[in-house]
Short mmCIF file of C-alpha atoms and ligand atoms in Angstrom, two decimals:
data_model
loop_
_atom_site.label_atom_id
_atom_site.label_comp_id
_atom_site.label_asym_id
_atom_site.label_seq_id
_atom_site.Cartn_x
_atom_site.Cartn_y
_atom_site.Cartn_z
CA UNK A 1 34.17 1.78 3.70
CA UNK A 2 31.60 3.50 5.91
CA UNK A 3 30.97 1.65 9.20
CA UNK A 4 27.32 1.08 10.03
CA UNK A 5 26.47 2.09 13.57
CA UNK A 6 24.60 -0.65 15.40
CA UNK A 7 21.36 1.25 15.64
CA UNK A 8 17.87 0.35 14.52
CA UNK A 9 15.30 3.13 14.19
CA UNK A 10 11.76 2.44 15.39
CA UNK A 11 9.16 4.86 13.99
CA UNK A 12 5.50 5.09 14.90
CA UNK A 13 3.09 7.34 13.07
CA UNK A 14 -0.13 9.12 13.92
CA UNK A 15 -2.37 8.07 16.81
CA UNK A 16 0.01 5.34 17.93
CA UNK A 17 0.88 7.48 20.97
CA UNK A 18 -2.69 6.66 22.07
CA UNK A 19 -2.15 2.89 22.16
CA UNK A 20 -3.65 1.36 25.28
CA UNK A 21 -6.60 3.76 25.10
CA UNK A 22 -7.24 3.64 21.37
CA UNK A 23 -9.66 0.91 20.19
CA UNK A 24 -8.03 -1.74 22.42
CA UNK A 25 -10.14 -4.47 20.80
CA UNK A 26 -8.23 -3.75 17.57
CA UNK A 27 -4.85 -2.51 18.75
CA UNK A 28 -4.47 -4.25 22.12
CA UNK A 29 -4.05 -2.91 25.63
CA UNK A 30 -0.31 -2.18 25.73
CA UNK A 31 0.81 1.44 25.58
CA UNK A 32 3.49 2.52 23.13
CA UNK A 33 5.86 2.97 26.08
CA UNK A 34 5.29 -0.64 27.12
CA UNK A 35 5.84 -1.88 23.56
CA UNK A 36 9.05 0.16 23.32
CA UNK A 37 10.29 -1.08 26.71
CA UNK A 38 9.77 -4.72 25.66
CA UNK A 39 11.59 -4.07 22.42
CA UNK A 40 14.49 -2.37 24.17
CA UNK A 41 14.84 -5.42 26.46
CA UNK A 42 14.86 -7.74 23.47
CA UNK A 43 17.56 -5.61 21.80
CA UNK A 44 20.09 -5.87 24.68
CA UNK A 45 21.24 -9.48 24.10
CA UNK A 46 21.10 -8.88 20.34
CA UNK A 47 23.76 -6.18 20.73
CA UNK A 48 21.86 -3.44 18.94
CA UNK A 49 20.65 -0.06 20.15
CA UNK A 50 17.18 1.19 19.36
CA UNK A 51 16.06 4.73 18.81
CA UNK A 52 12.34 5.42 19.23
CA UNK A 53 10.47 8.13 17.39
CA UNK A 54 6.73 8.83 17.25
CA UNK A 55 4.97 11.67 15.52
CA UNK A 56 1.47 12.57 14.45
CA UNK A 57 2.92 14.76 11.69
CA UNK A 58 3.85 13.48 8.26
CA UNK A 59 6.59 16.07 7.72
CA UNK A 60 8.20 15.28 11.08
CA UNK A 61 8.51 11.62 10.06
CA UNK A 62 9.97 12.64 6.70
CA UNK A 63 12.49 14.85 8.55
CA UNK A 64 13.41 11.92 10.83
CA UNK A 65 14.03 9.69 7.80
CA UNK A 66 16.31 12.36 6.31
CA UNK A 67 18.19 12.54 9.61
CA UNK A 68 18.82 8.78 9.68
CA UNK A 69 19.82 8.78 6.00
CA UNK A 70 22.98 10.56 7.16
CA UNK A 71 23.47 8.21 10.11
CA UNK A 72 23.95 5.01 8.11
CA UNK A 73 21.89 2.86 10.45
CA UNK A 74 21.24 -0.91 10.41
CA UNK A 75 17.50 -0.94 9.83
CA UNK A 76 14.11 0.66 10.29
CA UNK A 77 10.95 -0.70 11.91
CA UNK A 78 8.04 1.52 10.96
CA UNK A 79 4.36 1.49 11.81
CA UNK A 80 3.22 4.39 9.64
CA UNK A 81 -0.36 4.29 10.98
CA UNK A 82 -2.84 5.91 8.60
CA UNK A 83 0.02 7.41 6.52
CA UNK A 84 0.48 3.85 5.19
CA UNK A 85 -2.54 4.37 2.99
CA UNK A 86 -1.98 7.98 1.95
CA UNK A 87 1.61 9.16 2.03
CA UNK A 88 3.67 9.41 -1.13
CA UNK A 89 6.00 11.70 0.86
CA UNK A 90 6.75 8.89 3.30
CA UNK A 91 7.26 6.45 0.43
CA UNK A 92 9.72 8.83 -1.24
CA UNK A 93 11.62 9.38 2.01
CA UNK A 94 11.88 5.64 2.68
CA UNK A 95 13.23 5.19 -0.86
CA UNK A 96 16.32 7.17 0.25
CA UNK A 97 17.35 4.36 2.58
CA UNK A 98 19.26 1.22 1.62
CA UNK A 99 18.98 -0.63 4.95
CA UNK A 100 16.28 -3.26 5.69
CA UNK A 101 12.90 -1.65 6.39
CA UNK A 102 10.04 -3.54 8.03
CA UNK A 103 6.53 -2.09 7.79
CA UNK A 104 4.47 -3.27 10.69
CA UNK A 105 0.80 -3.05 11.64
CA UNK A 106 -0.72 -4.22 14.88
CA UNK A 107 -3.97 -5.13 13.14
CA UNK A 108 -4.29 -7.17 9.97
CA UNK A 109 -4.95 -4.33 7.53
CA UNK A 110 -6.21 -6.79 4.90
CA UNK A 111 -9.03 -7.97 7.18
CA UNK A 112 -10.29 -4.43 7.74
CA UNK A 113 -11.96 -1.64 5.71
CA UNK A 114 -11.10 -1.61 2.00
CA UNK A 115 -9.20 1.71 2.29
CA UNK A 116 -6.71 0.00 4.61
CA UNK A 117 -5.93 -2.74 2.07
CA UNK A 118 -3.66 -0.44 0.10
CA UNK A 119 -0.23 0.31 1.45
CA UNK A 120 1.75 2.87 -0.53
CA UNK A 121 4.87 1.45 1.10
CA UNK A 122 4.50 -2.32 0.81
CA UNK A 123 6.30 -2.65 -2.52
CA UNK A 124 9.33 -0.58 -1.48
CA UNK A 125 10.01 -1.98 2.00
CA UNK A 126 11.90 -5.19 2.73
CA UNK A 127 8.80 -6.80 4.18
CA UNK A 128 5.53 -6.25 5.96
CA UNK A 129 4.24 -7.77 9.21
CA UNK A 130 0.55 -7.25 9.82
CA UNK A 131 -1.93 -8.63 12.33
CA UNK A 132 0.26 -9.97 15.12
CA UNK A 133 -0.40 -7.13 17.55
CA UNK A 134 2.61 -5.88 19.52
CA UNK A 135 4.49 -9.08 18.70
CA UNK A 136 4.90 -7.64 15.20
CA UNK A 137 7.54 -5.20 16.52
CA UNK A 138 9.49 -8.06 18.10
CA UNK A 139 9.24 -10.12 14.92
CA UNK A 140 10.53 -7.15 12.92
CA UNK A 141 13.51 -6.64 15.25
CA UNK A 142 14.41 -10.30 15.13
CA UNK A 143 14.10 -10.37 11.32
CA UNK A 144 16.35 -7.33 10.83
CA UNK A 145 19.04 -8.60 13.21
CA UNK A 146 19.02 -12.09 11.64
CA UNK A 147 19.28 -10.62 8.15
CA UNK A 148 22.19 -8.41 9.16
CA UNK A 149 24.03 -11.24 10.90
CA UNK A 150 23.68 -13.44 7.83
CA UNK A 151 24.91 -10.81 5.38
C1 DQA B 1 -2.26 0.50 11.86
C2 DQA B 1 -3.31 0.27 10.77
C3 DQA B 1 -3.68 1.57 10.07
O1 DQA B 1 -4.68 1.33 9.10
C4 DQA B 1 -4.24 2.55 11.09
O2 DQA B 1 -4.54 3.78 10.46
C5 DQA B 1 -3.33 2.75 12.25
C6 DQA B 1 -2.69 1.58 12.83
C7 DQA B 1 -1.98 -0.77 12.67
O3 DQA B 1 -0.98 -0.78 13.39
O4 DQA B 1 -2.74 -1.74 12.63
O5 DQA B 1 -3.19 3.84 12.77
O6 DQA B 1 -1.04 0.90 11.24
#
């Protein structure tokens, strides 16, 4: 049987590298580095390693998902940014994976413009966390680790 390596992949899509400066009234004042640092701290006692990836390019995220397909990882936490609402390519790439996948959004996409109410990923991921700001990443990490420990 193939051993799963104890790694969870964190992926952030377009414009999330601008967190802290980008519409802070919607997305909060923490930078992506600060969010990632908090998450890495949370992961230590949980005994899992995190890998962080951010890209503004759809194809680069698809390539990353192909890379982790071969790595047999524990789970994926993904904030796909605007690609949530547009990307069939991202949906198809996520469908390759069998590990838990949590789609997260800092803002509550269902309280915003109508075009943000549709996620092309929601029905193929394990679950979605939306509207809890940066805490959403921590909730996702905790959910994946608990699910793995129970299985
Ligand atoms: C977002 C919501 C998306 O609609 C938006 O395009 C983003 C960020 C969020 O985290 O709330 O870039 O994914």
